[in-house]
Short mmCIF file of C-alpha atoms in Angstrom, two decimals:
data_model
loop_
_atom_site.label_atom_id
_atom_site.label_comp_id
_atom_site.label_asym_id
_atom_site.label_seq_id
_atom_site.Cartn_x
_atom_site.Cartn_y
_atom_site.Cartn_z
CA MET A 108 -0.82 19.45 0.74
CA GLU A 109 -2.56 16.67 2.65
CA GLN A 110 0.19 14.29 1.52
CA HIS A 111 2.87 16.69 2.76
CA ARG A 112 1.13 16.99 6.12
CA LYS A 113 1.07 13.22 6.34
CA TYR A 114 4.48 12.27 4.92
CA GLY A 115 6.70 15.33 5.29
CA ASP A 116 8.55 17.83 3.08
CA LEU A 117 9.46 15.36 0.30
CA VAL A 118 6.70 13.25 -1.24
CA GLN A 119 7.09 11.02 -4.29
CA ILE A 120 3.81 11.32 -6.18
CA ALA A 121 4.77 9.43 -9.35
CA PRO A 122 7.79 7.70 -10.89
CA ASP A 123 10.57 10.30 -11.23
CA HIS A 124 8.26 12.96 -9.71
CA VAL A 125 8.88 14.32 -6.23
CA SER A 126 6.84 17.11 -4.65
CA ILE A 127 9.03 19.35 -2.47
CA ASN A 128 7.70 21.69 0.21
CA LEU A 129 10.98 22.82 1.70
CA PRO A 130 12.02 26.51 1.91
CA GLU A 131 15.71 25.60 1.81
CA ALA A 132 15.23 23.95 -1.58
CA VAL A 133 14.09 27.09 -3.41
CA ALA A 134 17.59 28.24 -4.37
CA ASP A 135 18.60 24.73 -5.46
CA ILE A 136 15.56 24.41 -7.74
CA TYR A 137 14.94 27.96 -8.95
CA GLY A 138 18.28 29.69 -8.36
CA HIS A 139 20.55 31.08 -11.06
CA LYS A 140 23.04 28.25 -10.58
CA SER A 141 20.40 25.53 -10.55
CA GLY A 142 20.72 22.78 -13.11
CA CYS A 143 16.96 22.13 -13.01
CA LEU A 144 15.02 22.56 -16.25
CA LYS A 145 11.35 23.17 -16.83
CA SER A 146 9.63 19.84 -17.33
CA ASP A 147 8.23 18.59 -20.63
CA PHE A 148 4.79 19.54 -19.25
CA TYR A 149 5.41 22.95 -20.83
CA ASP A 150 5.90 21.46 -24.29
CA SER A 151 2.12 21.09 -24.47
CA PHE A 152 1.85 24.89 -24.63
CA LEU A 153 3.82 25.12 -27.86
CA GLN A 154 2.13 27.34 -30.46
CA VAL A 155 4.08 28.40 -33.55
CA MET A 156 7.39 27.97 -31.68
CA PRO A 157 8.71 28.04 -28.08
CA VAL A 158 8.32 31.35 -26.24
CA VAL A 159 9.89 32.85 -23.13
CA PHE A 160 7.20 31.18 -20.99
CA ASN A 161 7.72 27.59 -22.11
CA VAL A 162 11.14 27.32 -23.76
CA ARG A 163 13.11 24.73 -21.80
CA ASP A 164 16.64 25.28 -23.04
CA PRO A 165 18.40 27.74 -20.67
CA MET A 166 20.46 29.41 -23.40
CA ALA A 167 17.41 29.91 -25.62
CA HIS A 168 15.53 31.35 -22.66
CA GLN A 169 18.40 33.71 -21.85
CA ARG A 170 18.44 34.97 -25.45
CA LYS A 171 14.69 35.66 -25.35
CA ARG A 172 14.86 37.45 -22.01
CA LYS A 173 17.61 39.68 -23.38
CA PHE A 174 15.44 41.25 -26.08
CA LEU A 175 12.20 41.17 -24.04
CA ASN A 176 13.60 42.71 -20.85
CA LEU A 177 13.69 46.17 -22.45
CA ALA A 178 9.89 46.15 -22.80
CA PHE A 179 9.47 45.42 -19.08
CA SER A 180 12.11 47.76 -17.68
CA ALA A 181 11.14 50.40 -15.12
CA ARG A 182 11.51 53.08 -17.78
CA ALA A 183 9.32 51.22 -20.27
CA LEU A 184 6.58 50.66 -17.68
CA SER A 185 6.67 54.33 -16.69
CA GLU A 186 6.28 55.30 -20.35
CA PHE A 187 3.38 52.86 -20.77
CA GLU A 188 1.49 53.94 -17.64
CA PRO A 189 -0.48 56.74 -19.40
CA SER A 190 -1.68 54.21 -21.99
CA MET A 191 -2.72 51.82 -19.23
CA ASP A 192 -4.57 54.72 -17.61
CA VAL A 193 -6.67 55.23 -20.76
CA GLU A 194 -8.15 51.75 -20.30
CA LEU A 195 -8.50 52.13 -16.53
CA SER A 196 -10.31 55.45 -16.93
CA CYS A 197 -12.78 53.93 -19.39
CA TRP A 198 -13.25 50.98 -17.01
CA ARG A 199 -14.01 53.31 -14.10
CA ARG A 200 -16.60 55.23 -16.14
CA GLN A 201 -18.34 51.99 -17.11
CA LEU A 202 -18.43 50.79 -13.50
CA ILE A 203 -19.89 54.14 -12.41
CA ASP A 204 -22.64 53.82 -15.02
CA ILE A 205 -23.49 50.31 -13.83
CA SER A 206 -23.56 51.46 -10.21
CA LYS A 207 -26.35 53.93 -11.04
CA SER A 208 -28.68 51.05 -11.89
CA ASP A 209 -29.98 48.19 -9.75
CA ALA A 210 -27.86 45.68 -11.66
CA VAL A 211 -25.11 43.71 -9.96
CA THR A 212 -21.56 44.04 -11.24
CA ASP A 213 -19.83 40.74 -11.97
CA PHE A 214 -16.17 41.51 -11.45
CA THR A 215 -15.16 38.18 -12.97
CA VAL A 216 -16.43 39.62 -16.25
CA TRP A 217 -15.24 43.19 -15.82
CA ALA A 218 -11.78 42.29 -14.53
CA ASN A 219 -11.39 40.15 -17.65
CA TYR A 220 -12.43 43.03 -19.90
CA LEU A 221 -9.88 45.28 -18.21
CA ALA A 222 -6.98 42.83 -18.30
CA PHE A 223 -7.53 41.86 -21.95
CA ASP A 224 -7.85 45.48 -23.09
CA ILE A 225 -4.70 46.51 -21.24
CA ILE A 226 -2.64 43.63 -22.61
CA GLY A 227 -4.05 44.34 -26.08
CA ARG A 228 -2.84 47.92 -25.84
CA PHE A 229 0.52 46.86 -24.40
CA ALA A 230 1.21 44.04 -26.86
CA PHE A 231 -0.37 45.39 -30.05
CA GLY A 232 -0.76 49.13 -29.48
CA ARG A 233 -4.55 49.09 -29.17
CA SER A 234 -7.14 47.51 -26.91
CA PHE A 235 -9.61 44.84 -27.96
CA GLY A 236 -12.48 47.21 -27.08
CA PHE A 237 -14.12 44.94 -24.51
CA ILE A 238 -14.54 47.68 -21.88
CA GLU A 239 -16.11 50.18 -24.25
CA LYS A 240 -18.47 47.61 -25.79
CA GLY A 241 -19.21 45.85 -22.50
CA MET A 242 -18.76 42.54 -24.28
CA ASP A 243 -16.21 40.21 -25.88
CA PRO A 244 -17.25 40.01 -29.55
CA PHE A 245 -14.30 37.75 -30.43
CA ASN A 246 -15.08 35.20 -27.69
CA LEU A 247 -11.42 35.65 -26.77
CA ILE A 248 -11.87 35.24 -23.00
CA THR A 249 -13.62 31.88 -23.35
CA THR A 250 -11.04 30.85 -25.94
CA VAL A 251 -8.17 31.54 -23.53
CA ASP A 252 -9.95 29.75 -20.66
CA THR A 253 -10.76 26.67 -22.74
CA ARG A 254 -7.29 26.53 -24.24
CA GLY A 255 -5.68 26.75 -20.80
CA GLU A 256 -7.73 23.90 -19.40
CA VAL A 257 -7.02 21.51 -22.25
CA LEU A 258 -3.30 22.31 -22.54
CA ASN A 259 -2.96 21.93 -18.78
CA ALA A 260 -4.47 18.45 -19.09
CA LEU A 261 -2.39 17.70 -22.18
CA GLY A 262 0.80 18.46 -20.28
CA THR A 263 0.05 15.74 -17.74
CA LEU A 264 -0.03 13.07 -20.45
CA PRO A 265 3.05 11.18 -21.62
CA ALA A 266 4.61 12.91 -24.61
CA TYR A 267 3.82 10.01 -26.94
CA LEU A 268 0.06 10.37 -26.27
CA ARG A 269 -0.26 14.12 -26.78
CA TYR A 270 -0.18 13.99 -30.57
CA TRP A 271 -3.18 11.68 -30.68
CA MET A 272 -5.49 13.90 -28.64
CA LYS A 273 -6.33 15.96 -31.72
CA TYR A 274 -8.13 12.91 -33.07
CA MET A 275 -10.50 12.79 -30.07
CA TYR A 276 -13.30 14.26 -32.16
CA PHE A 277 -16.12 12.91 -30.04
CA ASP A 278 -14.76 14.13 -26.71
CA PRO A 279 -15.90 17.77 -26.33
CA PHE A 280 -13.19 18.56 -23.80
CA TRP A 281 -10.34 17.76 -26.17
CA SER A 282 -11.99 18.89 -29.40
CA ALA A 283 -13.16 22.24 -28.00
CA GLY A 284 -9.89 22.88 -26.19
CA LEU A 285 -7.61 22.19 -29.13
CA ARG A 286 -9.91 24.19 -31.39
CA ALA A 287 -9.61 27.08 -28.91
CA ALA A 288 -5.81 26.83 -29.07
CA SER A 289 -5.98 27.09 -32.85
CA ASN A 290 -8.41 30.02 -32.67
CA LEU A 291 -6.14 31.89 -30.27
CA ALA A 292 -3.22 31.46 -32.65
CA SER A 293 -5.33 32.90 -35.47
CA LEU A 294 -6.44 35.89 -33.37
CA GLY A 295 -2.85 36.53 -32.31
CA ARG A 296 -1.59 36.41 -35.88
CA ALA A 297 -4.31 38.81 -37.03
CA ALA A 298 -3.49 41.28 -34.25
CA TYR A 299 0.21 41.05 -35.10
CA PHE A 300 -0.27 41.80 -38.80
CA ASP A 301 -2.67 44.66 -38.02
CA ARG A 302 -0.01 46.23 -35.80
CA LYS A 303 2.80 45.50 -38.26
CA ASP A 304 1.12 47.62 -40.91
CA VAL A 305 0.75 50.65 -38.62
CA SER A 306 3.54 53.10 -37.88
CA SER A 307 3.09 54.26 -34.30
CA PRO A 308 5.23 56.38 -31.96
CA GLN A 309 3.75 54.46 -29.02
CA LYS A 310 6.15 52.14 -27.24
CA ASP A 311 4.34 48.81 -27.07
CA LEU A 312 5.71 45.29 -26.84
CA LEU A 313 5.81 44.84 -30.60
CA SER A 314 7.79 48.04 -31.08
CA TYR A 315 10.58 46.50 -28.99
CA LEU A 316 10.34 43.21 -30.88
CA PHE A 317 10.37 44.98 -34.26
CA ALA A 318 13.57 46.74 -33.16
CA ALA A 319 15.10 43.39 -32.22
CA LYS A 320 14.00 41.99 -35.59
CA GLY A 321 15.68 44.91 -37.35
CA ASN A 322 18.90 44.06 -35.52
CA GLY A 323 18.65 40.47 -36.70
CA ASP A 324 18.07 39.16 -33.17
CA VAL A 325 14.60 37.70 -33.74
CA GLY A 326 12.51 36.45 -36.65
CA GLU A 327 8.89 37.16 -37.56
CA GLN A 328 7.53 33.76 -36.46
CA GLU A 329 9.18 34.22 -33.07
CA ILE A 330 7.55 37.64 -32.68
CA ILE A 331 4.14 36.17 -33.56
CA ALA A 332 4.62 33.36 -31.04
CA GLU A 333 5.59 35.77 -28.24
CA SER A 334 2.62 38.01 -29.09
CA ILE A 335 0.18 35.11 -28.75
CA SER A 336 1.80 34.10 -25.48
CA PHE A 337 1.45 37.56 -23.96
CA ILE A 338 -2.29 37.65 -24.68
CA VAL A 339 -2.57 34.78 -22.20
CA GLY A 340 0.19 35.73 -19.79
CA GLY A 341 -1.06 39.26 -19.30
CA SER A 342 -4.79 38.60 -19.05
CA ASP A 343 -6.00 35.59 -17.04
CA THR A 344 -3.37 36.01 -14.35
CA THR A 345 -4.14 39.61 -13.43
CA SER A 346 -7.90 39.38 -13.93
CA SER A 347 -8.13 36.36 -11.61
CA THR A 348 -6.16 38.12 -8.89
CA ILE A 349 -8.19 41.33 -9.14
CA THR A 350 -11.40 39.30 -8.92
CA HIS A 351 -10.26 37.33 -5.87
CA PHE A 352 -9.13 40.53 -4.15
CA ILE A 353 -12.55 42.12 -4.65
CA ASP A 354 -14.23 38.90 -3.51
CA PHE A 355 -12.28 38.87 -0.23
CA VAL A 356 -12.62 42.56 0.58
CA SER A 357 -16.30 42.81 -0.41
CA ARG A 358 -17.05 40.17 2.26
CA ASP A 359 -15.06 41.91 5.00
CA ARG A 360 -16.56 45.27 5.87
CA ALA A 361 -13.92 46.17 8.45
CA LEU A 362 -11.06 45.50 6.03
CA GLN A 363 -12.82 47.43 3.27
CA GLU A 364 -13.24 50.48 5.51
CA LYS A 365 -9.57 50.40 6.54
CA LEU A 366 -8.52 50.14 2.90
CA GLN A 367 -10.77 53.05 1.97
CA GLU A 368 -9.32 55.15 4.78
CA GLU A 369 -5.83 54.50 3.43
CA LEU A 370 -6.89 55.42 -0.10
CA ASP A 371 -8.73 58.54 1.08
CA SER A 372 -5.60 59.67 2.88
CA ALA A 373 -3.49 59.20 -0.26
CA PHE A 374 -6.12 60.70 -2.59
CA PRO A 375 -8.24 63.17 -0.56
CA GLY A 376 -11.67 64.33 -1.65
CA MET A 377 -13.79 63.54 -4.68
CA GLN A 378 -11.99 62.64 -7.89
CA ASP A 379 -13.08 63.61 -11.39
CA LEU A 380 -14.68 61.13 -13.77
CA ASP A 381 -11.43 60.25 -15.56
CA TRP A 382 -9.37 59.85 -12.39
CA VAL A 383 -6.80 57.05 -12.25
CA PRO A 384 -4.33 56.82 -9.34
CA ASN A 385 -0.66 57.07 -10.22
CA TYR A 386 1.49 54.06 -9.45
CA GLN A 387 4.08 56.01 -7.46
CA SER A 388 1.42 56.89 -4.90
CA LEU A 389 0.13 53.31 -4.67
CA LYS A 390 3.23 51.17 -4.47
CA ASP A 391 4.05 52.15 -0.88
CA LEU A 392 0.53 52.06 0.62
CA PRO A 393 0.95 49.44 3.38
CA LEU A 394 -2.51 47.88 3.62
CA LEU A 395 -3.23 47.88 -0.11
CA ASN A 396 0.00 46.05 -0.89
CA ALA A 397 -0.32 43.74 2.12
CA ALA A 398 -3.84 42.69 1.18
CA LEU A 399 -2.78 42.00 -2.40
CA LYS A 400 0.12 39.87 -1.20
CA GLU A 401 -2.21 37.93 1.08
CA VAL A 402 -4.67 37.27 -1.76
CA MET A 403 -1.82 35.97 -3.91
CA ARG A 404 -0.53 33.85 -1.03
CA THR A 405 -3.84 32.21 -0.21
CA VAL A 406 -5.95 31.89 -3.36
CA VAL A 407 -4.03 32.31 -6.58
CA SER A 408 -2.73 28.98 -7.87
CA VAL A 409 1.01 28.80 -8.49
CA PRO A 410 3.54 25.93 -8.37
CA THR A 411 4.91 27.28 -5.08
CA CYS A 412 1.51 27.40 -3.34
CA GLY A 413 2.63 24.73 -0.86
CA LEU A 414 5.53 26.88 0.26
CA MET A 415 3.26 29.88 0.77
CA SER A 416 0.95 27.84 2.99
CA ASN A 417 3.76 26.23 4.96
CA PRO A 418 3.05 26.68 8.71
CA LYS A 419 6.80 26.78 9.40
CA ILE A 420 6.85 30.12 7.57
CA PHE A 421 3.31 31.49 7.78
CA LYS A 422 1.51 31.18 11.10
CA ASP A 423 -2.08 29.98 10.66
CA PRO A 424 -1.54 29.73 6.88
CA SER A 425 -5.20 29.07 6.04
CA ASP A 426 -6.25 32.39 7.62
CA PHE A 427 -6.55 35.49 5.45
CA ARG A 428 -4.53 38.04 7.43
CA PRO A 429 -3.08 40.98 5.45
CA GLU A 430 -1.54 42.37 8.63
CA ARG A 431 1.05 39.58 8.61
CA TRP A 432 2.79 41.54 5.80
CA MET A 433 2.93 44.66 7.97
CA GLY A 434 4.60 43.11 11.03
CA THR A 435 8.19 43.07 12.20
CA ASN A 436 8.97 39.89 10.23
CA ALA A 437 7.52 41.18 6.94
CA ASN A 438 10.92 41.14 5.22
CA GLU A 439 11.46 37.54 6.24
CA LEU A 440 8.04 36.55 4.88
CA ALA A 441 8.78 38.42 1.64
CA GLU A 442 11.65 36.00 0.96
CA HIS A 443 9.04 33.24 0.67
CA PHE A 444 6.50 35.23 -1.38
CA LEU A 445 6.89 33.54 -4.75
CA PRO A 446 3.67 33.83 -6.80
CA PHE A 447 5.76 35.15 -9.70
CA SER A 448 8.39 32.44 -9.14
CA THR A 449 12.03 33.42 -8.66
CA GLY A 450 15.42 33.09 -10.31
CA THR A 451 15.99 33.09 -14.05
CA ARG A 452 12.45 31.87 -14.81
CA ALA A 453 10.64 34.47 -12.69
CA CYS A 454 7.66 36.10 -14.44
CA ILE A 455 8.97 38.74 -16.81
CA GLY A 456 5.78 40.80 -16.43
CA ARG A 457 5.56 40.83 -12.64
CA ASN A 458 6.10 44.59 -12.24
CA PHE A 459 3.62 45.30 -15.04
CA ALA A 460 1.03 43.06 -13.36
CA TRP A 461 1.58 44.59 -9.91
CA MET A 462 1.08 48.10 -11.27
CA GLU A 463 -2.09 47.11 -13.10
CA MET A 464 -3.59 45.27 -10.12
CA LEU A 465 -2.88 48.06 -7.63
CA LYS A 466 -4.41 50.65 -9.93
CA ALA A 467 -7.56 48.61 -10.62
CA ILE A 468 -8.12 47.73 -6.96
CA ALA A 469 -7.56 51.33 -5.84
CA ILE A 470 -10.10 52.56 -8.40
CA VAL A 471 -12.74 50.13 -7.14
CA PHE A 472 -12.43 50.84 -3.43
CA LYS A 473 -11.74 54.57 -3.66
CA THR A 474 -14.81 55.02 -5.86
CA PHE A 475 -17.30 52.48 -4.50
CA ASN A 476 -18.65 50.60 -1.54
CA VAL A 477 -18.71 46.97 -2.66
CA HIS A 478 -20.82 44.17 -1.19
CA ARG A 479 -20.98 40.59 -2.42
CA ALA A 480 -24.40 39.68 -3.80
CA THR A 481 -24.31 36.27 -2.08
CA ASP A 482 -23.32 34.82 1.26
CA GLN A 483 -22.42 31.52 -0.39
CA PRO A 484 -18.75 30.56 -0.79
CA THR A 485 -17.23 31.57 -4.10
CA VAL A 486 -17.17 28.75 -6.62
CA ILE A 487 -13.66 28.17 -7.93
CA ARG A 488 -12.80 26.55 -11.25
CA GLU A 489 -9.27 25.31 -11.74
CA GLY A 490 -7.76 24.96 -15.18
CA PHE A 491 -4.30 26.36 -15.76
CA PHE A 492 -5.32 29.11 -13.32
CA VAL A 493 -7.66 29.20 -10.33
CA LYS A 494 -10.61 31.37 -11.34
CA ALA A 495 -13.77 32.49 -9.58
CA VAL A 496 -16.79 31.36 -11.61
CA GLU A 497 -18.54 34.60 -10.64
CA CYS A 498 -18.01 37.59 -8.38
CA ALA A 499 -21.35 39.40 -8.49
CA CYS A 500 -21.38 42.48 -6.26
CA TYR A 501 -23.63 45.37 -5.36
CA VAL A 502 -21.65 48.50 -6.11
CA THR A 503 -22.61 51.97 -4.85
CA LEU A 504 -20.81 55.26 -5.29
CA ARG A 505 -19.18 56.55 -2.12
#
């Protein structure tokens, strides 16, 4: 961003590589009629075979979206919401138990447990059990983090060098990262075959893919590859955003009280132990949605982050101001809100993620008063995603 401030909207940062921070260019780059392809950076994320996230050929991507879209339709998400609520209810009970002790709650950890268990239930029909156990016995979270960091680095290398990185035995970054990628593939395969052998009336992601397989539209290796991909795509992204939201609001007492007032108005009185807010009641709450948009505009790392901090669009872009999304120009700003990308390559799970994040955040601030355990700035680690290293909070029942 410093280079854009110095040199303007178009900055050449490498041979054949131009960074563009120009609102007018969005349609040309991301639009349905764009001739732009994903770069070969995404080839580094290949496991088993290309998936909807990293396949570069437009026709292949269109074919994949066709059989995956059914699993992410409004009807499918509505049918899955009760299953999501099972995990959220368990999560709330665990947080209540922790709040009764003097221990701090690290939401970096607990947001991860929630996101992984929800995506496990959505993709494979059952959670990984992290919330209930209060731990990750498979070391899956660290595996995903380590894999993301090394594949992110691998993608920046010339294609002819990537193959040789697996021989970097004495460099712990490469050896641990590539081993993590292999471990994730093994865990994904195991989860797939466990689900394959179970007949379930529940509509999960694999049930839609099995139907496509029965129609001859997709093969088994492709299903396995997509399953592995969704473990990553549906976990780190949402958990990071939930954590950053809690980090921001736990440091701003006035904002937290306003958010709690809004939630109390929508859900009056005390709620029972298994309470989970329904999505229909959350999706139109102005401050809740505005604050989530502002978190995703300011902190969460996406390729369009420069656009979302462009002062030509967002006044005082470095300031965290949820109210900007509640003003008279909110619709205009929404045109430039692109954390899920836009066009044909927009995130297929964006509505799923939004529902999950709103529900989790509402549970936290309807149920608890939350205060950060430190006045120090949050330490951020950037791999493929921007993640808070910790988000330790004092949590008390309201």
